[in-house]
Coordinates of C-alpha atoms and ligand atoms in Angstrom, one line a residue:
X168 CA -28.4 -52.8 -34.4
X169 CA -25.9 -51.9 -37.5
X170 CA -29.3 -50.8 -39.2
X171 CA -29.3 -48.0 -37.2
X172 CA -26.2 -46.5 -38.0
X173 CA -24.8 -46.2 -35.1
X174 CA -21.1 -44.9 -35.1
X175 CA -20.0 -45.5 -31.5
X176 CA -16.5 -44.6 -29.6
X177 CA -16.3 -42.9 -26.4
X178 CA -13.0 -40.6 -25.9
X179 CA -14.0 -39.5 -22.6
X180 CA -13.9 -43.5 -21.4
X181 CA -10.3 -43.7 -22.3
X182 CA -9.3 -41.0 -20.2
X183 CA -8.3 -41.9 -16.4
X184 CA -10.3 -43.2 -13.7
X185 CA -10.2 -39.5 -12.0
X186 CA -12.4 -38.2 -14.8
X187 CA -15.6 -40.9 -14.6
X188 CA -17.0 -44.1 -13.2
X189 CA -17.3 -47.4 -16.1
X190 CA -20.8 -48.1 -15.3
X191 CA -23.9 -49.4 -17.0
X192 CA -27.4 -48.0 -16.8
X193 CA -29.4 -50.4 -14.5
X194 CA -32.2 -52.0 -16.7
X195 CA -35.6 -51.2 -16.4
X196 CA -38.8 -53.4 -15.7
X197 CA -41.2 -52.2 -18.4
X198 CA -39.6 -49.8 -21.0
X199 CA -42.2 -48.2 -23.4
X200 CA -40.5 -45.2 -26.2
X201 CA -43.1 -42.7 -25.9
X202 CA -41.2 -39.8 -28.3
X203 CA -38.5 -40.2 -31.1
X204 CA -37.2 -37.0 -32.1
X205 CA -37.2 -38.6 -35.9
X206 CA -35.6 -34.7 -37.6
X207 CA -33.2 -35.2 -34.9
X208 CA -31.8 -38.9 -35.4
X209 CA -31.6 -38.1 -39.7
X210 CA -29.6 -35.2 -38.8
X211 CA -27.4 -37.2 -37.0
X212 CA -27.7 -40.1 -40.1
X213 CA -29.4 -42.3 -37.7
X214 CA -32.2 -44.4 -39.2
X215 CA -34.7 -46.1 -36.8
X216 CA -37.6 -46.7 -39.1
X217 CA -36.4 -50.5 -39.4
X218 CA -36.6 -51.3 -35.4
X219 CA -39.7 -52.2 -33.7
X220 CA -41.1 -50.2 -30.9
X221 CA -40.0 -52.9 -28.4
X222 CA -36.6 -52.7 -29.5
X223 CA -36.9 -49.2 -29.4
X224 CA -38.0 -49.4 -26.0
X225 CA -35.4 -51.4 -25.0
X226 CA -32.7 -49.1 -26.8
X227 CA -33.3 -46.0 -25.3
X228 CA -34.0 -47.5 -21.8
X229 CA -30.6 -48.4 -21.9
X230 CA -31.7 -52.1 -21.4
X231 CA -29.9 -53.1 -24.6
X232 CA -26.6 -50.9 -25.4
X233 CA -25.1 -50.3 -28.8
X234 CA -21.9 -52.0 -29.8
X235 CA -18.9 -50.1 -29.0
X236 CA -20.4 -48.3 -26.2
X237 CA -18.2 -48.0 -23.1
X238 CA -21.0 -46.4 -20.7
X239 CA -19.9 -44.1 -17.9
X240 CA -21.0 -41.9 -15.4
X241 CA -18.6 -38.6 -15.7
X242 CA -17.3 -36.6 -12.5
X243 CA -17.6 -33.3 -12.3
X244 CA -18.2 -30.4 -9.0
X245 CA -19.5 -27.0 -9.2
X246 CA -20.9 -23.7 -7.3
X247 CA -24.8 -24.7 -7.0
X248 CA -26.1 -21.1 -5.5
X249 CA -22.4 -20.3 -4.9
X250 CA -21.3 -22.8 -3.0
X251 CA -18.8 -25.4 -3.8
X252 CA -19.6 -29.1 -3.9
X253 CA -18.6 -32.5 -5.8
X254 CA -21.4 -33.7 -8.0
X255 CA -20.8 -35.8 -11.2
X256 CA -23.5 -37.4 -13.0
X257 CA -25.8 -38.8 -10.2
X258 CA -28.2 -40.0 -12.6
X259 CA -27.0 -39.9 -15.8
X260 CA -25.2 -41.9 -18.4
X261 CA -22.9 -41.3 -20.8
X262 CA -23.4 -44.4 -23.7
X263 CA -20.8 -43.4 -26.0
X264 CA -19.9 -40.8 -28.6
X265 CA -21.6 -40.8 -31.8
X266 CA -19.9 -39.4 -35.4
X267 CA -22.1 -38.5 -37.7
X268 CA -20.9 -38.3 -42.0
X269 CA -19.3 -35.0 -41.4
X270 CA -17.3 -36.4 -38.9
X271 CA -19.5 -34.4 -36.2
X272 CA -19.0 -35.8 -33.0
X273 CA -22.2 -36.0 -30.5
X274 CA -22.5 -37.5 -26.6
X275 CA -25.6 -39.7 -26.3
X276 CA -26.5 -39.6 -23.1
X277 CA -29.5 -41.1 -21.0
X278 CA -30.8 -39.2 -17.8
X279 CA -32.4 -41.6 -15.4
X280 CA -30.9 -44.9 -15.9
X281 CA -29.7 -45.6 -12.2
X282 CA -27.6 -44.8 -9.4
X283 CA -24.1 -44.1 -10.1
X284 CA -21.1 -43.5 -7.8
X285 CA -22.1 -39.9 -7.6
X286 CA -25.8 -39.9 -6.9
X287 CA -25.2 -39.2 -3.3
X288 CA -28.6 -39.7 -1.6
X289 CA -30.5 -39.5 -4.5
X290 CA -32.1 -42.8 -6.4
X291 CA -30.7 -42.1 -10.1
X292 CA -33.6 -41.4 -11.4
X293 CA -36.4 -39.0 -13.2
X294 CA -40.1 -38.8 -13.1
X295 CA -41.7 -38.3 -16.5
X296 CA -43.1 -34.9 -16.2
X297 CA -39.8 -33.3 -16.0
X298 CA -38.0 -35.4 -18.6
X299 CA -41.0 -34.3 -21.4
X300 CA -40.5 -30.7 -20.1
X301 CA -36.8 -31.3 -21.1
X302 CA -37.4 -32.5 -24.0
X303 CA -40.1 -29.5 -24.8
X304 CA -38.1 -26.9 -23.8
X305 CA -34.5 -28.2 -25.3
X306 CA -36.1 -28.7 -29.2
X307 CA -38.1 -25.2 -28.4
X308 CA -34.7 -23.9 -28.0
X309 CA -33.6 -25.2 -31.0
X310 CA -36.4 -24.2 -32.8
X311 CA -35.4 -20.9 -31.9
X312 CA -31.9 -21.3 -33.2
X313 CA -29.9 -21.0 -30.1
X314 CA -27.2 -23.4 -28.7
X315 CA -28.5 -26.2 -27.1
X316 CA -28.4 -29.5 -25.7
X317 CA -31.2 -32.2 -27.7
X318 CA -34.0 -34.4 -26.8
X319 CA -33.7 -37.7 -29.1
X320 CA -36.0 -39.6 -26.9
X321 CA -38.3 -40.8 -24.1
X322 CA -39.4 -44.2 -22.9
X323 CA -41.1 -44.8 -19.9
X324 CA -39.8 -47.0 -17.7
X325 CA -42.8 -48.9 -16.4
X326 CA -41.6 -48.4 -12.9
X327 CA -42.7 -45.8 -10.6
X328 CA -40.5 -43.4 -8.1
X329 CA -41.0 -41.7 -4.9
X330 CA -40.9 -38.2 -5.4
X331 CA -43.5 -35.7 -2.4
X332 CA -45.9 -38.8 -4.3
X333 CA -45.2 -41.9 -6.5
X334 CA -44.7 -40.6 -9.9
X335 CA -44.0 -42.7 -13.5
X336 CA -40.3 -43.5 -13.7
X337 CA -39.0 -42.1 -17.5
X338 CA -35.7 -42.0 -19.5
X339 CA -34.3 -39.3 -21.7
X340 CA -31.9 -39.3 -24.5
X341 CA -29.9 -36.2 -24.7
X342 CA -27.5 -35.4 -27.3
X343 CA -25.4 -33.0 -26.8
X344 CA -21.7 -31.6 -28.2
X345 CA -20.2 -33.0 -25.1
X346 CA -21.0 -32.6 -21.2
X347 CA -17.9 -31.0 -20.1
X348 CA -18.7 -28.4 -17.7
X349 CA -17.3 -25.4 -15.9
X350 CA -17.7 -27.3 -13.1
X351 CA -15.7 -30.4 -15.3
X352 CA -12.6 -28.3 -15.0
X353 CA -13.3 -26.9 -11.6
X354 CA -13.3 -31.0 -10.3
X355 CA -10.3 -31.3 -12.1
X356 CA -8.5 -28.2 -10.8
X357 CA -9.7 -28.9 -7.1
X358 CA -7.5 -32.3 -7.2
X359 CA -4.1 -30.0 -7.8
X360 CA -3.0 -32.4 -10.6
X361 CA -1.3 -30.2 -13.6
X362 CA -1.1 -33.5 -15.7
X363 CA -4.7 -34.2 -15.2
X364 CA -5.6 -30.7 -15.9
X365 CA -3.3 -30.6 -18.8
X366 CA -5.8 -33.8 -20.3
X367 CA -9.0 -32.4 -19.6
X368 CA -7.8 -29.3 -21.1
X369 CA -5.9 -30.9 -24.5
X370 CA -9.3 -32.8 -24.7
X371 CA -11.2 -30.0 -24.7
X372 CA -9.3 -28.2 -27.7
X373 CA -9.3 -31.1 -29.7
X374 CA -13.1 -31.9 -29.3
X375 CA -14.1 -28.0 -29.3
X376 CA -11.9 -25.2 -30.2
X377 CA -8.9 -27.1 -32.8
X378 CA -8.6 -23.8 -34.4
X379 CA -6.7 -22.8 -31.4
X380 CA -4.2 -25.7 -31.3
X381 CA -1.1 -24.0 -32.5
X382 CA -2.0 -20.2 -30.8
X383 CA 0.6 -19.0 -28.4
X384 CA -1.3 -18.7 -25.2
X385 CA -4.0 -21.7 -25.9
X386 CA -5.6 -21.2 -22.4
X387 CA -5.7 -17.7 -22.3
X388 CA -7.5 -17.8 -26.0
X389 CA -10.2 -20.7 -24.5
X390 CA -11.1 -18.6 -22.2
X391 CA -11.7 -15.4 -24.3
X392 CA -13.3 -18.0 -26.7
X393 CA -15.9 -19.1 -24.1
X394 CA -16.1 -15.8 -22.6
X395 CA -17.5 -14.6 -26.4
X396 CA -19.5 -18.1 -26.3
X397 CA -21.6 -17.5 -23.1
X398 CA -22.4 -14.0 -23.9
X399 CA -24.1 -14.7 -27.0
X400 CA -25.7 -17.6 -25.4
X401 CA -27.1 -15.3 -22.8
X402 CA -28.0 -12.5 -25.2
X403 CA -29.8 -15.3 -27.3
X404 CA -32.2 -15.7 -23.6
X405 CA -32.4 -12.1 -23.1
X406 CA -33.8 -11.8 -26.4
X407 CA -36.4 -14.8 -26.1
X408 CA -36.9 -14.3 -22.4
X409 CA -35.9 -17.4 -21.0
X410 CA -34.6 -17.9 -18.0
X411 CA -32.5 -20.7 -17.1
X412 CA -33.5 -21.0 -13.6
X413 CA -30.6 -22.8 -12.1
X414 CA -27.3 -21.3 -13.3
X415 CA -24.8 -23.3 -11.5
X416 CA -21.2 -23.5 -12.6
X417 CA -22.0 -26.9 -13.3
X418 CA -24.8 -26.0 -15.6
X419 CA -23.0 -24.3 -17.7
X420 CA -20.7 -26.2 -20.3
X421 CA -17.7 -25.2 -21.8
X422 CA -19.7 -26.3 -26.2
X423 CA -21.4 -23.1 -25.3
X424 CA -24.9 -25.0 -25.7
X425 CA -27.7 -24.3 -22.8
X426 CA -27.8 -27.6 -20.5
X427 CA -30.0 -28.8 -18.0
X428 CA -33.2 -28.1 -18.2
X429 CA -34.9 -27.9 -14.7
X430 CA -36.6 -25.0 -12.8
X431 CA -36.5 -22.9 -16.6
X432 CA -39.3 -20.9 -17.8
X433 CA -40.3 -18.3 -20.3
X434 CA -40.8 -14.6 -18.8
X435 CA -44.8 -13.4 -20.1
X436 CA -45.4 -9.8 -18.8
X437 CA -41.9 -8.1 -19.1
X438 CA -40.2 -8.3 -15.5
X439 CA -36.4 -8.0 -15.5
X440 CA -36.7 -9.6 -12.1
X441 CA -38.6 -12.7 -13.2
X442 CA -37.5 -16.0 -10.9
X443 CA -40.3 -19.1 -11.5
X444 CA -37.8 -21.5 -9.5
X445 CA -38.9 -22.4 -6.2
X446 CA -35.5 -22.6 -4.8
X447 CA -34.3 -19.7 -6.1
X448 CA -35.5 -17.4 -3.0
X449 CA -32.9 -14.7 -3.2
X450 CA -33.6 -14.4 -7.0
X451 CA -29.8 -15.2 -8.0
X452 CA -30.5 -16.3 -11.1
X453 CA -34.0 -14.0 -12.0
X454 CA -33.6 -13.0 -15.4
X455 CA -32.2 -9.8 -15.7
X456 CA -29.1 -11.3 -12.6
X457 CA -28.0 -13.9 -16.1
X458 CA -25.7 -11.7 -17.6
X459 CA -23.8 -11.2 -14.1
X460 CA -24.2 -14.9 -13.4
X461 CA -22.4 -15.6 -16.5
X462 CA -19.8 -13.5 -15.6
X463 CA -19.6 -14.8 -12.6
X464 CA -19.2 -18.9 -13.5
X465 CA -16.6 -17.5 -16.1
X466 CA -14.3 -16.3 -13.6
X467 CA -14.7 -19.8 -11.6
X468 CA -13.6 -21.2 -15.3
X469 CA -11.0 -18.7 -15.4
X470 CA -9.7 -19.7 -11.6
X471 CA -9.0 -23.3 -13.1
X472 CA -6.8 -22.4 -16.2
X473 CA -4.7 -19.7 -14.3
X474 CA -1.8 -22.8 -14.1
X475 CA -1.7 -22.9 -18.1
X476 CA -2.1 -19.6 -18.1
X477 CA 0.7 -18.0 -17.5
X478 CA 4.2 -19.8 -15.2
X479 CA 4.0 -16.4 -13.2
X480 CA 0.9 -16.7 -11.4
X481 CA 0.5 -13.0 -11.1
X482 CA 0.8 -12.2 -14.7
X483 CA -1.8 -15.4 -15.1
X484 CA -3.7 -13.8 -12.8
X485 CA -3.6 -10.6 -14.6
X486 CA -4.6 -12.0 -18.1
X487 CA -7.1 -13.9 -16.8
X488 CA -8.9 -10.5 -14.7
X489 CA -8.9 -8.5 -17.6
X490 CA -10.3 -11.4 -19.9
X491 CA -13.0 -11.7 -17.5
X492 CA -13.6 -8.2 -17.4
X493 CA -13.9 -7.6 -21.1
X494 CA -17.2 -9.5 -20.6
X495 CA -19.3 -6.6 -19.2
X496 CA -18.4 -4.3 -22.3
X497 CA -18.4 -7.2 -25.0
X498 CA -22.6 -8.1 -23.9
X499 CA -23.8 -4.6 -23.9
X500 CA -22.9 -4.5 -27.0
X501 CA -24.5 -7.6 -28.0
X502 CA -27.2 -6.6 -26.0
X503 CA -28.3 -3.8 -27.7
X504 CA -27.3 -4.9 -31.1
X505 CA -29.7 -7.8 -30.4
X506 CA -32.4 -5.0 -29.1
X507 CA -32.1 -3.6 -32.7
X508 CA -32.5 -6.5 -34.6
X509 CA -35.9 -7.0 -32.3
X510 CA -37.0 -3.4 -33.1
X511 CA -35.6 -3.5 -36.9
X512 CA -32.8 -0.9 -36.2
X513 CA -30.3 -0.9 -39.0
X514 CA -27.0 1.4 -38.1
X515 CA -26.7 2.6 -34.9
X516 CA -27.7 6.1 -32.9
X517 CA -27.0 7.5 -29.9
X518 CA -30.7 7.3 -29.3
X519 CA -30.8 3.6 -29.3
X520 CA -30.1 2.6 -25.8
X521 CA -33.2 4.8 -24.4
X522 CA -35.0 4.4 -27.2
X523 CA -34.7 0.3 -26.3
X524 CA -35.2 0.7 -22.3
X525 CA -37.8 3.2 -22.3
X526 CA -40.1 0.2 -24.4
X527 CA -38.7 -1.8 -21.6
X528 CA -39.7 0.4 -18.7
X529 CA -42.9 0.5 -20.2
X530 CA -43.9 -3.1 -20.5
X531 CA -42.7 -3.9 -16.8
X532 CA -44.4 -0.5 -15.1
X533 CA -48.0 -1.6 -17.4
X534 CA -46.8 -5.5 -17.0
X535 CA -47.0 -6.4 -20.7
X536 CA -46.4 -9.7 -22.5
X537 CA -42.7 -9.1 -24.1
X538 CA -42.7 -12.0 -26.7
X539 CA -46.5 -10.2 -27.7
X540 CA -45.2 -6.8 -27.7
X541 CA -42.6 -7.6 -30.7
X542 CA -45.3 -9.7 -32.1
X543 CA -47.4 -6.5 -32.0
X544 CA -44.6 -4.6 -33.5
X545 CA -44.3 -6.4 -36.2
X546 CA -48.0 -6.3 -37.0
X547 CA -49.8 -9.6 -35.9
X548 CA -52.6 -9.9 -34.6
X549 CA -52.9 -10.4 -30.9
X550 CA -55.0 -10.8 -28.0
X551 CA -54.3 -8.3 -26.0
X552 CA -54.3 -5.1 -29.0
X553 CA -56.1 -2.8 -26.7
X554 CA -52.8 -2.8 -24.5
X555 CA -50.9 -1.1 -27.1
X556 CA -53.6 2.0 -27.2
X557 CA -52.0 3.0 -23.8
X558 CA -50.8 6.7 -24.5
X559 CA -47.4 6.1 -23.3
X560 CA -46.9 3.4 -26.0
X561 CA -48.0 5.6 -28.6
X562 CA -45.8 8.6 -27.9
X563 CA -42.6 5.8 -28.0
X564 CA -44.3 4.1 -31.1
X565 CA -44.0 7.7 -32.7
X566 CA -40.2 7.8 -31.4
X567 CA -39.6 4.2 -32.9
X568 CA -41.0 4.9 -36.4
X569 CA -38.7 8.2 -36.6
X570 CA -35.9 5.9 -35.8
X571 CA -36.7 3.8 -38.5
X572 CA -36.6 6.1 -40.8
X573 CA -33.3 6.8 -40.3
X574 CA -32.4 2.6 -41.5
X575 CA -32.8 4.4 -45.1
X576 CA -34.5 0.8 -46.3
X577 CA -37.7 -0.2 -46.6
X578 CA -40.4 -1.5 -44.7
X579 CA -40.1 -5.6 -45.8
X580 CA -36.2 -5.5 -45.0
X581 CA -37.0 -3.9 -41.4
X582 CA -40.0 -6.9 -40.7
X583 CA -37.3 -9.2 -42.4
X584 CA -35.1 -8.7 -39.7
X585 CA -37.6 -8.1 -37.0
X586 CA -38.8 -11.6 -37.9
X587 CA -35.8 -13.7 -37.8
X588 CA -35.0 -12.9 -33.9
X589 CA -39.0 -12.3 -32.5
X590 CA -40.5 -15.9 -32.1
X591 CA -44.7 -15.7 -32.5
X592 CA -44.5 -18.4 -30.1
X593 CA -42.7 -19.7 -27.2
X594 CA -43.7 -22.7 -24.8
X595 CA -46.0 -20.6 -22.6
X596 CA -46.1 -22.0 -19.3
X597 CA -49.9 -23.0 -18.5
X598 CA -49.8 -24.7 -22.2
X599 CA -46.3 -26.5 -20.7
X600 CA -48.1 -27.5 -17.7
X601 CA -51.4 -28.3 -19.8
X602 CA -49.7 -31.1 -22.1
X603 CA -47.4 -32.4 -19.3
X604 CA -50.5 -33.3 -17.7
X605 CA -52.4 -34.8 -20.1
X606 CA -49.0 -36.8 -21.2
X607 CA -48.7 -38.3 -17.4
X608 CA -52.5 -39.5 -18.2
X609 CA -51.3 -41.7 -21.7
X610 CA -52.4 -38.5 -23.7
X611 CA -49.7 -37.7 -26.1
X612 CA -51.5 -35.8 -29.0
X613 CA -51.2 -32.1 -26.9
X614 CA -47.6 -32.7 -26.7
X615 CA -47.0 -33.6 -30.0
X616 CA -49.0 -30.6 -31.5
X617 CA -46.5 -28.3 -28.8
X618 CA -43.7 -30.0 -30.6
X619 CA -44.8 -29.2 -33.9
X620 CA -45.5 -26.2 -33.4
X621 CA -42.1 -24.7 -31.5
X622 CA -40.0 -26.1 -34.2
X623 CA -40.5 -23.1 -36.0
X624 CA -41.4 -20.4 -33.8
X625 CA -40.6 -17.7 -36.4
X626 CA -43.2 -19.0 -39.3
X627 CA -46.4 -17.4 -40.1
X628 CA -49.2 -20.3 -39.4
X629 CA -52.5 -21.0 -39.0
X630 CA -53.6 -21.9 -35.8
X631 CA -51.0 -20.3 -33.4
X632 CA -53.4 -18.2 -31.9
X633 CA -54.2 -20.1 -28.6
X634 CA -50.2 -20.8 -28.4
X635 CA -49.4 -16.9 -28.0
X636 CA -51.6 -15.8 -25.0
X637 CA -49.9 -14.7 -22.4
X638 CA -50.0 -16.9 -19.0
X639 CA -53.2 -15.7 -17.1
X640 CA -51.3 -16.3 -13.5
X641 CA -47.5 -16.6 -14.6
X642 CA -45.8 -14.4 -11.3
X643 CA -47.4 -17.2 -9.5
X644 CA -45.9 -19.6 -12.1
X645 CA -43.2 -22.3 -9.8
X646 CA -41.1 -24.7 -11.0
X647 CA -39.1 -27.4 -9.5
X648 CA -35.6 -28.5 -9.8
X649 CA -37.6 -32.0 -11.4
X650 CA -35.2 -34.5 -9.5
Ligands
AMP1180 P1 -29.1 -30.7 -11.4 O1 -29.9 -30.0 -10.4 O2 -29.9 -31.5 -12.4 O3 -28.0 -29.9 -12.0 O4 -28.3 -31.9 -10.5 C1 -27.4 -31.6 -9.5 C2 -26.7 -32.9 -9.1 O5 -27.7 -33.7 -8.5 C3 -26.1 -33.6 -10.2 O6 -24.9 -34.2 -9.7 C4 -27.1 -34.7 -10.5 O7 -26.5 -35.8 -11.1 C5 -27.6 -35.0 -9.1 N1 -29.0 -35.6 -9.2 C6 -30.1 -35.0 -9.5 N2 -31.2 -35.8 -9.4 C7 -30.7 -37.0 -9.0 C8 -31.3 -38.2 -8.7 N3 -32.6 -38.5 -8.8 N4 -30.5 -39.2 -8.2 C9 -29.1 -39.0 -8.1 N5 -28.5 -37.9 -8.4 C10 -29.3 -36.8 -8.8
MG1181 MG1 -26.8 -30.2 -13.5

């Protein structure tokens, strides 16, 4: 096993038996590895080309653990659709910590290996389909250079679940800066213990935010710090149109990386009040309600620091209100810087806001694609050309190039910066759907291209063509929580 570099401790183990349950994952009958994220494991100096695919199998089934892994299961609670429950990893498992040569420090974690002491009524664990979606739609995230959890691998577990039919039982390996949740320090909090608060919260500083060790108000600076965290993370979705789908406290972790990959979906024809999940009937978390959301989970986070806060609850209180309410101001900003960089608006105008949600208004009353729009902008070619002959679009086209005039640069530096935030291509949803499918039926050559191909989203290539059309049926598009 040393071959593979492995550089195993787990911190989170050697914190008290409030905080997680020692636990192995159950083995498996028949693992198979189906997908090694290769880029990922020699970025984390992790070498498997000596192992064989059996051993592989058996390594990231969890049926053979790495030396100096203390496996557990960690408790945490949260506000699923805003109400307040205990969770903790129900079907998850934490193997260990890995440090890489920079002294980067990394959960490995599998999702699926067995019932835990928190999986409540469910059987610990996942179906295939949605673990390949996870691990699509996490390295498409990365490919599009925002924060995010990683997929290192899948096996198949040569068993089969009960699902609404019998589906193939599968493992994933996600990698991630650490699993502590919102909904981490809302657990915590809800037990009224300050010294167990105090640990979750001195771990948290160490592993994430040393550079505010020695401030004076350490609390109050994590949770400006986060605050600033989640609102670029949720500008970096608005920009790219996902939607997360399931924005529960206790999907939202305190690295600042996107977790838990579920119902989400990418938006096609511009809709600010996009929902795909099926569960989602009120349309809490549609994607133009994510800013809000955020907001929203922040001032749960905020609730659970208010002891280290301040001694005088009310002044606590007080801090911690007009932290959370610096959030509102703070993303329009980002917003609509990010809107610029997506138009290539250098500077700023006082036109800028209408000029960015009249192009809006227009792709959701004429229900245009918005990654295809920029694409258009930017002068690829496209299927759908003819849309942008619409009057409407011309007239704001004519109001868009006077704007750019005013950047007093030239045309390459404006598509320079146009083309480092507007990905060609994004995992369309029928194409999602189309290699899942194929990949339940032993096919793994569609999902492998997908991969390929949304590790760099932003690069000119041959052969994107039949990645960037729009979903022909996408408001009818559902997805599923994938338990
Ligand atoms: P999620 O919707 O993935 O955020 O999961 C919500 C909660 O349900 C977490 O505590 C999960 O660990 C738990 N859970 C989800 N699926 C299962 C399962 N198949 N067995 C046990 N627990 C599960
Ligand atoms: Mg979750």
């Amino acid at each position: 096993m040393n071959k593979i570099n492995w550089n195993f401790e787990n911190t989170y183990f050697n914190l008290s038996k409030s905080f997680k349950e020692d636990i192995k994952p159950i083995p498996v009958k028949n693992p198979e590895l189906i997908l090694l994220n290769n880029e990922l494991a020699s970025s984390l100096n992790l070498d498997f080309s000596k192992i064989s695919n059996k051993e592989l199998s058996k390594i990231f089934s969890g049926n053979s653990l790495p030396e100096g892994s203390n496996s557990i299961a960690q408790a945490y609670a949260g506000h699923q659709f805003g109400h307040f429950t205990m969770l903790g990893d129900g079907r998850a498992i934490l193997i260990g910590e890995h440090t890489t040569k920079s002294n980067k420090k990394f959960d490995i974690q599998f999702k699926g290996s067995g019932k835990t002491a928190f999986s409540r009524n469910g059987d610990g664990r996942a179906a295939l389909g949605p673990m390949l979606r996870e691990y699509i739609i996490s390295e498409a995230m990365n490919g599009l250079n925002i924060p995010t959890t990683r997929s290192l691998a899948v096996v198949k577990t040569g068993e089969n679940i009960q699902r609404e039919t019998s589906l193939q039982g599968a493992i994933l390996t996600r990698v991630a800066l650490s699993h502590i949740r919102v909904g981490t320090f809302q657990y915590i909090a809800a037990r009224q213990k300050e010294d167990e608060l105090k640990t979750l919260f001195n771990y948290t500083i160490n592993r994430h935010y040393p550079e505010i060790k020695n401030s004076n108000n350490q609390a109050l600076d994590l949770l400006n710090l986060l605050i600033d965290r989640q609102c670029n993370l949720v500008v970096n979705w608005m920009r790219v149109g996902f939607i997360h789908g399931v924005m529960n406290t206790d999907n939202m972790t305190i690295s600042g990386e996107t977790i838990d990959y579920g119902p989400c979906a990418f938006m096609d024809t511009y809709d600010p009040k996009t929902v795909f999940s099926s569960i989602d009937k009120m349309g809490r978390y549609a994607y133009c309600n994510q800013p809000i959301i955020a907001k929203w989970n922040l001032s749960r986070f905020a609730e659970c620091l208010i002891p280290l806060i301040d001694k005088d609850q009310n002044k606590a209180i007080e801090l911690a209100t007009e932290a959370i309410n610096s959030f509102e101001k703070n993303y329009q900003e980002k917003w609509l810087n990010m809107m610029r960089d997506k138009l290539g608006l250098f500077g700023s105008e006082d036109e800028d806001k209408s000029l960015v949600l009249d192009l809006l208004t227009w792709m959701h009353q004429k229900k245009i694609d918005y990654t295809n729009t920029f694409c258009y902008l930017m002068n690829f070619k496209i299927q759908n050309s003819k849309d942008f002959k619409d009057l409407d679009f011309q007239n704001w086209k004519i109001r868009w190039q006077k704007r750019l005039s005013k950047n007093n640069n030239t045309p390459e530096k404006y598509l320079k910066l146009m083309r480092s935030v507007n990905p060609l291509v994004i995992p369309r949803n029928h194409i999602v759907e189309e290699v899942l499918n194929e990949a339940n039926q032993d096919n793994l050559k569609p999902i492998k291209k997908l991969l390929n191909i949304l590790k760099s989203p932003y690069a000119e290539k041959k052969n994107i063509s039949e990645y960037q059309i729009s979903s022909p049926s996408s408001d009818k598009y559902q997805t599923f929580c994938g338990t």
